[in-house]
PDB file of C-alpha atoms in Angstrom:
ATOM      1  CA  UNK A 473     -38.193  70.914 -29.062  1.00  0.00           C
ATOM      2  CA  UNK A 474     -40.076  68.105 -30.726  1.00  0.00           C
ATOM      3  CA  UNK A 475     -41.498  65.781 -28.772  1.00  0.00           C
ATOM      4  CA  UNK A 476     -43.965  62.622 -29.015  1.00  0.00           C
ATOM      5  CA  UNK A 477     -47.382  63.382 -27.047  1.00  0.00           C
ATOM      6  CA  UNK A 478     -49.531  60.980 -25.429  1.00  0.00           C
ATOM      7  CA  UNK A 479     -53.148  61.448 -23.995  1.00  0.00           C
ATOM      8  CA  UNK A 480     -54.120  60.817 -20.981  1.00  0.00           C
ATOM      9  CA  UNK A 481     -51.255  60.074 -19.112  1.00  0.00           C
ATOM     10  CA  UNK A 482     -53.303  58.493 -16.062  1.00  0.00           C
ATOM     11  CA  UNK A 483     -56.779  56.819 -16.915  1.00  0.00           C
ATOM     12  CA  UNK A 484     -58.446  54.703 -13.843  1.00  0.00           C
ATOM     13  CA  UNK A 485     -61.552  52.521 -15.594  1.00  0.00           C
ATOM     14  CA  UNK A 486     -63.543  49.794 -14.953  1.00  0.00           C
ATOM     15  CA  UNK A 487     -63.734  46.375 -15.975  1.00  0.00           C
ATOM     16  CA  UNK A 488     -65.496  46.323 -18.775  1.00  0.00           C
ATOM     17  CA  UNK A 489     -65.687  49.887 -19.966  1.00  0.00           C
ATOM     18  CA  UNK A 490     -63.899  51.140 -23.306  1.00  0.00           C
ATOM     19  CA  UNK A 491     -60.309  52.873 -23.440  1.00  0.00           C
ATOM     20  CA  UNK A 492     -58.769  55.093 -25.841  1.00  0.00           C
ATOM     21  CA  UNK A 493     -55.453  56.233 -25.833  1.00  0.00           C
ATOM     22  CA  UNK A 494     -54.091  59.003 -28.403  1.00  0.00           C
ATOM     23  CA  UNK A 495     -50.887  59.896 -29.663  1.00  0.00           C
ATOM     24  CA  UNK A 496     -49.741  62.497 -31.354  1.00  0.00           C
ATOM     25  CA  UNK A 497     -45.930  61.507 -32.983  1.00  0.00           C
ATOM     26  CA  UNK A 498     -43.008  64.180 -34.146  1.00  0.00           C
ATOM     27  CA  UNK A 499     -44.224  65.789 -37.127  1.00  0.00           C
ATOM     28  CA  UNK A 500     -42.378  64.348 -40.200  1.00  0.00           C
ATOM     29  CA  UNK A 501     -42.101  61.032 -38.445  1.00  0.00           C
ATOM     30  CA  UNK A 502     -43.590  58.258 -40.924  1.00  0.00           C
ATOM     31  CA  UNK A 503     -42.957  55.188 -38.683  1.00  0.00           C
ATOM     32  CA  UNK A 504     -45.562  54.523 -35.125  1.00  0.00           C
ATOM     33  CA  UNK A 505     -45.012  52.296 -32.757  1.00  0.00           C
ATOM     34  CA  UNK A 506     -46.969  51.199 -29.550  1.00  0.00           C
ATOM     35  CA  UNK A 507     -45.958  49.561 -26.767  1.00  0.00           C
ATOM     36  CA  UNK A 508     -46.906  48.141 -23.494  1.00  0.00           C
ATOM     37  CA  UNK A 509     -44.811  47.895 -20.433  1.00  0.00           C
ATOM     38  CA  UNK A 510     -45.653  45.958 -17.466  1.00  0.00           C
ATOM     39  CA  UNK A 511     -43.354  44.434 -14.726  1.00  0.00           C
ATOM     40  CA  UNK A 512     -43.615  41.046 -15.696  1.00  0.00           C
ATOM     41  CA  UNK A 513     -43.466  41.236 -19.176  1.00  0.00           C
ATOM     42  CA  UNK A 514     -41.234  44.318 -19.590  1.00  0.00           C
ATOM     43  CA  UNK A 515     -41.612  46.265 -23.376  1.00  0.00           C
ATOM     44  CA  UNK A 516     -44.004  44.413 -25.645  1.00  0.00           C
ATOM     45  CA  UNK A 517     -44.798  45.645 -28.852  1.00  0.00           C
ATOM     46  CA  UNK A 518     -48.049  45.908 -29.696  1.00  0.00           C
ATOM     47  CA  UNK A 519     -48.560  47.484 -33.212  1.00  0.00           C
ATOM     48  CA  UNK A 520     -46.669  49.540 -35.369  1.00  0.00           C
ATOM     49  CA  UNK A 521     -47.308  51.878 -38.484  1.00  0.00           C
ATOM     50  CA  UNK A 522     -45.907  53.088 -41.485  1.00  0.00           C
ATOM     51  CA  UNK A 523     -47.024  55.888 -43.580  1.00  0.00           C
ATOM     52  CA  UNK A 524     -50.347  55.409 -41.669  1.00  0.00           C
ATOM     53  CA  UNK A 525     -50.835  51.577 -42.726  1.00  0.00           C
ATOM     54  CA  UNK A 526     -50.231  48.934 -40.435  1.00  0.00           C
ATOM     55  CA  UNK A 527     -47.170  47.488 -40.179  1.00  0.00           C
ATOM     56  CA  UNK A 528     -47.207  44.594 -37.830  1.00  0.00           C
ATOM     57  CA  UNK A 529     -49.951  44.278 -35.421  1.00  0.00           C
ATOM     58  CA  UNK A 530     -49.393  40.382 -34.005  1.00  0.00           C
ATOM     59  CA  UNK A 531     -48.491  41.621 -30.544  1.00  0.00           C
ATOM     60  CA  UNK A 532     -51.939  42.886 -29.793  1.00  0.00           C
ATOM     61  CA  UNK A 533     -55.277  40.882 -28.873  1.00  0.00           C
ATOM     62  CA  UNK A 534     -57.170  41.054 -31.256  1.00  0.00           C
ATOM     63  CA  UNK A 535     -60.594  40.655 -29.667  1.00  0.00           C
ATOM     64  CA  UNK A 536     -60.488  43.379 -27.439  1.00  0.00           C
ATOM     65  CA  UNK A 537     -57.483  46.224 -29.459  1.00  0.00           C
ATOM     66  CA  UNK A 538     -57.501  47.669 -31.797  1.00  0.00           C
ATOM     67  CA  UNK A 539     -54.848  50.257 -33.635  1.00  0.00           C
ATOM     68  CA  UNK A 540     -55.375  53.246 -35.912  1.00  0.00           C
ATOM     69  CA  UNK A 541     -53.850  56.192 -37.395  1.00  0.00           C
ATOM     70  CA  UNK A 542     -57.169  58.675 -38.538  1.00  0.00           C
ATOM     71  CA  UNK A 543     -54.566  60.876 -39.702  1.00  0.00           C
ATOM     72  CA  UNK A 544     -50.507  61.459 -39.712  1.00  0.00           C
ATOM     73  CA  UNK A 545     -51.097  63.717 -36.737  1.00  0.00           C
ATOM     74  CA  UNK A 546     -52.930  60.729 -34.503  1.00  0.00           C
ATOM     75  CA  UNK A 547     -52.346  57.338 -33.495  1.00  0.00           C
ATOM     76  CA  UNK A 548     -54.976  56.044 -31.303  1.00  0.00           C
ATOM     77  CA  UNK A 549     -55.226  52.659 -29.398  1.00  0.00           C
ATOM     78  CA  UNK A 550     -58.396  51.358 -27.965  1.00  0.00           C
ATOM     79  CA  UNK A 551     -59.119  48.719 -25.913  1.00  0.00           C
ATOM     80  CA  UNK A 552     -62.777  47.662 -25.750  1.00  0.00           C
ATOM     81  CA  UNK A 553     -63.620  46.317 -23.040  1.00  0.00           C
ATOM     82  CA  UNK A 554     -61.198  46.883 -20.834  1.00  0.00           C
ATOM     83  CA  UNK A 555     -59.918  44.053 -18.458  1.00  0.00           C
ATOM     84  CA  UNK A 556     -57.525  44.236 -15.137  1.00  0.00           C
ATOM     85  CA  UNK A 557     -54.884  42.130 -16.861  1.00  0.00           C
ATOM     86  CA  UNK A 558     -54.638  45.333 -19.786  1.00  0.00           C
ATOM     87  CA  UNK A 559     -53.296  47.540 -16.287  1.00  0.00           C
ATOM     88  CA  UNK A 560     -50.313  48.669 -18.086  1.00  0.00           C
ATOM     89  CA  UNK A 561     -47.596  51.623 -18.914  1.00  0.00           C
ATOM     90  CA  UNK A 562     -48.626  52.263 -22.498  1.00  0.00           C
ATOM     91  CA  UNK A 563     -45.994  53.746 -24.493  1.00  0.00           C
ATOM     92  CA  UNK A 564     -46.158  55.460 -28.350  1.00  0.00           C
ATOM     93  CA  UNK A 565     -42.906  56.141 -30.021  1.00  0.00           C
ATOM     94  CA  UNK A 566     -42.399  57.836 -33.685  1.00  0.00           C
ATOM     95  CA  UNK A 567     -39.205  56.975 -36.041  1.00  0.00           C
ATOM     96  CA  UNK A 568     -38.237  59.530 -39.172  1.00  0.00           C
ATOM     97  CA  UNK A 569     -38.625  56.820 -41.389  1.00  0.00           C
ATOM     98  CA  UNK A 570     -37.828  53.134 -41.704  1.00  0.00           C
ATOM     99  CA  UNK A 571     -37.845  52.372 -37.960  1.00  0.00           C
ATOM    100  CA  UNK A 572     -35.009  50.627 -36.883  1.00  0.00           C
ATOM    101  CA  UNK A 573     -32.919  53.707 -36.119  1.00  0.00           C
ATOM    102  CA  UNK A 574     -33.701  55.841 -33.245  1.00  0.00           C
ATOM    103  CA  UNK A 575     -37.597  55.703 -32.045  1.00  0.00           C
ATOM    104  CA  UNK A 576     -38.590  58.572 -29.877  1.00  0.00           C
ATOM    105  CA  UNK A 577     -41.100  57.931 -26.713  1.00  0.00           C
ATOM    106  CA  UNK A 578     -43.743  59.806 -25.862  1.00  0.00           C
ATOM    107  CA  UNK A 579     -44.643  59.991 -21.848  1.00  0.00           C
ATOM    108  CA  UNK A 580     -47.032  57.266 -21.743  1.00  0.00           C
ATOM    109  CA  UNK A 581     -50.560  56.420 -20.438  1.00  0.00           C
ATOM    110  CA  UNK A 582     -50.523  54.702 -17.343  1.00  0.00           C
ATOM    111  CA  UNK A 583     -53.749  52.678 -17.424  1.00  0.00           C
ATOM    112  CA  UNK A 584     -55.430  51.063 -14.559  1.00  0.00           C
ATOM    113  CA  UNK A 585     -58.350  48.611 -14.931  1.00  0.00           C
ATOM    114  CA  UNK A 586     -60.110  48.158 -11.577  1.00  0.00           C
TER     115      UNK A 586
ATOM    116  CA  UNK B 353     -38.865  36.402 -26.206  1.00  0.00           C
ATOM    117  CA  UNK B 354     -36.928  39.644 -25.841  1.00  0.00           C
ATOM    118  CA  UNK B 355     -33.852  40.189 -28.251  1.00  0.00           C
ATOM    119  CA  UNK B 356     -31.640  41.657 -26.197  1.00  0.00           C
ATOM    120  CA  UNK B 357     -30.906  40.254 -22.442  1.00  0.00           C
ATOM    121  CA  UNK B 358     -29.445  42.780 -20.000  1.00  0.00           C
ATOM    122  CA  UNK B 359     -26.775  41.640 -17.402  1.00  0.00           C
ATOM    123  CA  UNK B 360     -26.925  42.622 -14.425  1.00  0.00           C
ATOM    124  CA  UNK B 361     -30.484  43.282 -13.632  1.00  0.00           C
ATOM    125  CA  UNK B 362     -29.913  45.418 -11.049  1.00  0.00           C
ATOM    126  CA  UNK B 363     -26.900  47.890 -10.057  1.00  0.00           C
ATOM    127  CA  UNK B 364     -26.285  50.297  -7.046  1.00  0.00           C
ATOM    128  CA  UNK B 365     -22.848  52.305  -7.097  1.00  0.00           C
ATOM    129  CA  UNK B 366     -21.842  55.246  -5.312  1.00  0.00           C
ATOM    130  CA  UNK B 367     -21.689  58.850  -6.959  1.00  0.00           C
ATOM    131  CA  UNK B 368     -18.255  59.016  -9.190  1.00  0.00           C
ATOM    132  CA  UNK B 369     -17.914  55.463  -9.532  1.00  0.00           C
ATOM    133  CA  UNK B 370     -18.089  53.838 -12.984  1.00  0.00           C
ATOM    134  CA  UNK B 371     -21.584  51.503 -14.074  1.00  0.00           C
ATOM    135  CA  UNK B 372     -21.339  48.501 -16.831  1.00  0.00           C
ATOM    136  CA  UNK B 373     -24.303  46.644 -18.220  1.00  0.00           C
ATOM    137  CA  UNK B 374     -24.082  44.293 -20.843  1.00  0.00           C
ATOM    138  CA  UNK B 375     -26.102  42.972 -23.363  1.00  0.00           C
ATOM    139  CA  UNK B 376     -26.957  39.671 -25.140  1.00  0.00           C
ATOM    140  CA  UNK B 377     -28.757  39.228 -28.265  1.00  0.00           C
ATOM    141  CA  UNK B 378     -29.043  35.742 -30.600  1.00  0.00           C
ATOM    142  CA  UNK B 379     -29.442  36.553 -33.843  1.00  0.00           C
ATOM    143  CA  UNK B 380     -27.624  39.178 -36.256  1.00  0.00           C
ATOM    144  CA  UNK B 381     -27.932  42.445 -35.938  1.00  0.00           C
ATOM    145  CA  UNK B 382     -27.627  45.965 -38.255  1.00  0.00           C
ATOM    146  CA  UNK B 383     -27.555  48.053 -35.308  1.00  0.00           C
ATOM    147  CA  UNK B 384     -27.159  48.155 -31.762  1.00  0.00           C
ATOM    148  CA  UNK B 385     -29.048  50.610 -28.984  1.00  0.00           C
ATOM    149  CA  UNK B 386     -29.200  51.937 -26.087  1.00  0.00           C
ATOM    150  CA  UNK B 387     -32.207  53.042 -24.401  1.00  0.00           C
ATOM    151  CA  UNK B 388     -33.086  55.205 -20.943  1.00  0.00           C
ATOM    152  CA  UNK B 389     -35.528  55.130 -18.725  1.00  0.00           C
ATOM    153  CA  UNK B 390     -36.235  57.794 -16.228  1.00  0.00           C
ATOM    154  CA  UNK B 391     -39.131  56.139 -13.396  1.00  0.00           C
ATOM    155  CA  UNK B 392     -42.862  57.400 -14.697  1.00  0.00           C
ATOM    156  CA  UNK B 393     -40.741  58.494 -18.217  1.00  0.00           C
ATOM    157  CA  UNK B 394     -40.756  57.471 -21.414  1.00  0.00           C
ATOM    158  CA  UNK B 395     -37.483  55.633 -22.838  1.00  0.00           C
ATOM    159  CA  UNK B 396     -34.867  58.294 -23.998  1.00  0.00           C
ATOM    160  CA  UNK B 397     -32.510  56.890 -26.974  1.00  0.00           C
ATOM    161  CA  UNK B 398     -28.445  57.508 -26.084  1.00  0.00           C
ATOM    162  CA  UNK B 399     -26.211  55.516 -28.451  1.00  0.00           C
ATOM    163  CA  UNK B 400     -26.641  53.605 -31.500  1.00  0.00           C
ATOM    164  CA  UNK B 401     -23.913  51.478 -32.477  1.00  0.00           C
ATOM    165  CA  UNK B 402     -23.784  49.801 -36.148  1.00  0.00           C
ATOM    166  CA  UNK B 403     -22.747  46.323 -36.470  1.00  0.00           C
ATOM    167  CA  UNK B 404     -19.093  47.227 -38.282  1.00  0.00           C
ATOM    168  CA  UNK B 405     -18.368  49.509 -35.358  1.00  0.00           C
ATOM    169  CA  UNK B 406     -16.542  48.206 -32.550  1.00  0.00           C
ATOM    170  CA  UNK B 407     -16.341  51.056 -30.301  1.00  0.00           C
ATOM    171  CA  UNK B 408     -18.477  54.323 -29.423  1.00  0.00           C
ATOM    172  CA  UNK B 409     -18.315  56.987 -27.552  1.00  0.00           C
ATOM    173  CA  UNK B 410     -20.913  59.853 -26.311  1.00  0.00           C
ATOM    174  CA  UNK B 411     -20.082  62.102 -22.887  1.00  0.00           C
ATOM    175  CA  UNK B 412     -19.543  59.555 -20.156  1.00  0.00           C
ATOM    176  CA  UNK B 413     -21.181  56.789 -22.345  1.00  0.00           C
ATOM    177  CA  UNK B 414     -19.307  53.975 -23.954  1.00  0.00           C
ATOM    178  CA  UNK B 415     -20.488  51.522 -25.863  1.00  0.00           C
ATOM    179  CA  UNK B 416     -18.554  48.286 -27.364  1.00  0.00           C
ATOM    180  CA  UNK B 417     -19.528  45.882 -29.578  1.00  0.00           C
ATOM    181  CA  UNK B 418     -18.595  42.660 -30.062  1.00  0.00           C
ATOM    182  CA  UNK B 419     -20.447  40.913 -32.827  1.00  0.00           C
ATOM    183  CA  UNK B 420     -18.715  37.320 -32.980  1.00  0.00           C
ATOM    184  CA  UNK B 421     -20.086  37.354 -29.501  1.00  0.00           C
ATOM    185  CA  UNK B 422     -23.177  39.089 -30.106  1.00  0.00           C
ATOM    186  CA  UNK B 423     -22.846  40.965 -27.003  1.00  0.00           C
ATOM    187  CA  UNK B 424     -22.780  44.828 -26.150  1.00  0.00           C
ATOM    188  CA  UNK B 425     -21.448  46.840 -23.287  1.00  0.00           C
ATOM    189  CA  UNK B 426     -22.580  50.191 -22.215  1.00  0.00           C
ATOM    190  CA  UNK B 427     -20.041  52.119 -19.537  1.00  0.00           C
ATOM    191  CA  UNK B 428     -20.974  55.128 -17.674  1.00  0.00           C
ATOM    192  CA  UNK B 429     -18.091  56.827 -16.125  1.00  0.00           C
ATOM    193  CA  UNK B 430     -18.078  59.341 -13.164  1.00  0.00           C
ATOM    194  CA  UNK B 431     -21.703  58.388 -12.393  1.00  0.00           C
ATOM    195  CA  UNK B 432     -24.181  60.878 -10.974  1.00  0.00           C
ATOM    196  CA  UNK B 433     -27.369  60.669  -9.018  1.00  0.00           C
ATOM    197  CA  UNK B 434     -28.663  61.708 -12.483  1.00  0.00           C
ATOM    198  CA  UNK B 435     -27.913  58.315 -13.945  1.00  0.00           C
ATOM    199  CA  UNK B 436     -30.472  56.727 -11.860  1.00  0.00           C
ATOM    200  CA  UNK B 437     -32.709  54.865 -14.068  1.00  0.00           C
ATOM    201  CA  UNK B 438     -33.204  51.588 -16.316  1.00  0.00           C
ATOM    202  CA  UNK B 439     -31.475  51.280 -19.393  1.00  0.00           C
ATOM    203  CA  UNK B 440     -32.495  49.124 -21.926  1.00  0.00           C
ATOM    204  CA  UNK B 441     -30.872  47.692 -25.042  1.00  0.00           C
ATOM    205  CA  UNK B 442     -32.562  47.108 -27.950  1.00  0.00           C
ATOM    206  CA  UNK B 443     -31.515  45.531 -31.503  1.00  0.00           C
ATOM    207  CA  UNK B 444     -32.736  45.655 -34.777  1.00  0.00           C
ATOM    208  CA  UNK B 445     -32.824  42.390 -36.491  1.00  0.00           C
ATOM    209  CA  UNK B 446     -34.674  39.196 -35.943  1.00  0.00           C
ATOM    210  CA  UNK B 447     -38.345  40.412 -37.100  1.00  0.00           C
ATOM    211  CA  UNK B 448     -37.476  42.260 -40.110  1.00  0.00           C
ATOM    212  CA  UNK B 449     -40.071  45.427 -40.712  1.00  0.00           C
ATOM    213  CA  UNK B 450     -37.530  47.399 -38.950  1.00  0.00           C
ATOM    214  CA  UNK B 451     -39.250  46.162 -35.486  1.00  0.00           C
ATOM    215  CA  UNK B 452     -36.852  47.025 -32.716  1.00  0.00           C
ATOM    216  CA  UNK B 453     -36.256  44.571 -29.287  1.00  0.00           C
ATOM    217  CA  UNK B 454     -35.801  45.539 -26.494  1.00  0.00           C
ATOM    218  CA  UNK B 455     -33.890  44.117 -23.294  1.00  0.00           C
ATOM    219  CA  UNK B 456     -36.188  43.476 -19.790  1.00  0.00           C
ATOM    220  CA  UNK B 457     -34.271  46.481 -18.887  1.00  0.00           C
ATOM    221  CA  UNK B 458     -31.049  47.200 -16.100  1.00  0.00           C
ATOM    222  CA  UNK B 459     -31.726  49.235 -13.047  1.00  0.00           C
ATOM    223  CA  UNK B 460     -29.091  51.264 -12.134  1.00  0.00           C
ATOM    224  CA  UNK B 461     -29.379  53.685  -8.505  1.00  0.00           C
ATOM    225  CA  UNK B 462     -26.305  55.976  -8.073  1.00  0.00           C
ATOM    226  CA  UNK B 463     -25.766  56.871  -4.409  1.00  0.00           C
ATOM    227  CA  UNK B 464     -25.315  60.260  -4.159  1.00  0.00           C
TER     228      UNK B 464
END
């Protein structure tokens, strides 16, 4: 049963200190998303990847994120430094190709900044 | 801004009973879908409906389509305690890039 993987899926930090979040998408899947979820603001889209380039990354502060795909295994999303307003469901989700048909979610990262 | 605008926000109904959300979106679309969300899960995709289909149907899920009014429905019938979740819409055009929107989301709580 393929499924989208996410690591960790809790991470307590500090103000200040650096985050990474990893993601491992459906094998075969060409298309990345991730997003961030947050009562507020509901399902924001941060970044998104094709074929391992970037896509569309104008959802994401730029200062402090940043996006990458080492590989078509990984997808990794860092925040550096962390602040309490990044406290956030983070979400990755993989497409077969194209996006715009069905994405599939991984589990997320729940991320508290204290 | 998000694309698609659920209606209502929030729905409880008792176990067997039927649940409706609708959805808004403003501009055109390619596809419609429809999105679940279990609490602490990720979303879980159930229907996609394409803009020259009117009507669609998967288990106790129906989804309509109405493009001239650039709305969506999405029925459950015979609800269960199951069903409990958020469920999302989520449409395809407007960004280009493929990008899907989604919806703030509908709460739904099925009283067992």
């Amino acid at each position: 049963d393929a499924r989208v993987t996410q690591t960790p899926r809790d991470k307590v930090t500090e103000m200040g200190q650096e985050v990474t979040m990893r993601c491992q998408p459906i094998l075969g899947h060409n298309t990345v998303f991730w997003y961030r979820q947050t009562m507020m603001q509901g399902l924001e889209l941060l970044a998104y990847f094709r074929n391992r380039a970037p896509l569309d990354d104008s959802g994401m502060p730029k200062d402090r994120f940043s996006a990458e795909m080492p590989d078509a295994t990984l997808a990794t999303l860092k925040i550096q430094p962390s602040e309490p307003r990044d406290s956030a469901v983070y979400f990755c989700a993989s497409a077969p190709g194209g996006g715009g048909e069905t994405q599939y979610f991984g589990p997320g990262t729940r991320l508290l900044v204290l | 801004s998000q694309q698609g605008e659920e209606d209502p926000q929030a729905l409880s109904i008792q176990e067997g009973e039927n649940a409706t959300m609708n959805c808004s979106y403003k501009t055109s679309i390619n596809n419609l879908q429809w999105y679940r969300q279990n609490s602490g899960r990720g979303l879980v995709h159930l229907i996609l409906i394409r803009s020259n289909e009117r009507e669609k149907h998967s288990g106790r899920l129906r989804v309509t389509l109405d493009t001239s009014k650039k709305s969506s429905s999405l029925l459950i019938t015979a609800s269960r305690a199951a069903d409990t979740a958020s469920y999302f819409c989520a449409t395809d055009a407007g960004y280009g890039n493929n990008r899907l929107a989604f919806g703030k989301g509908n709460q739904v709580v099925v009283i067992p």
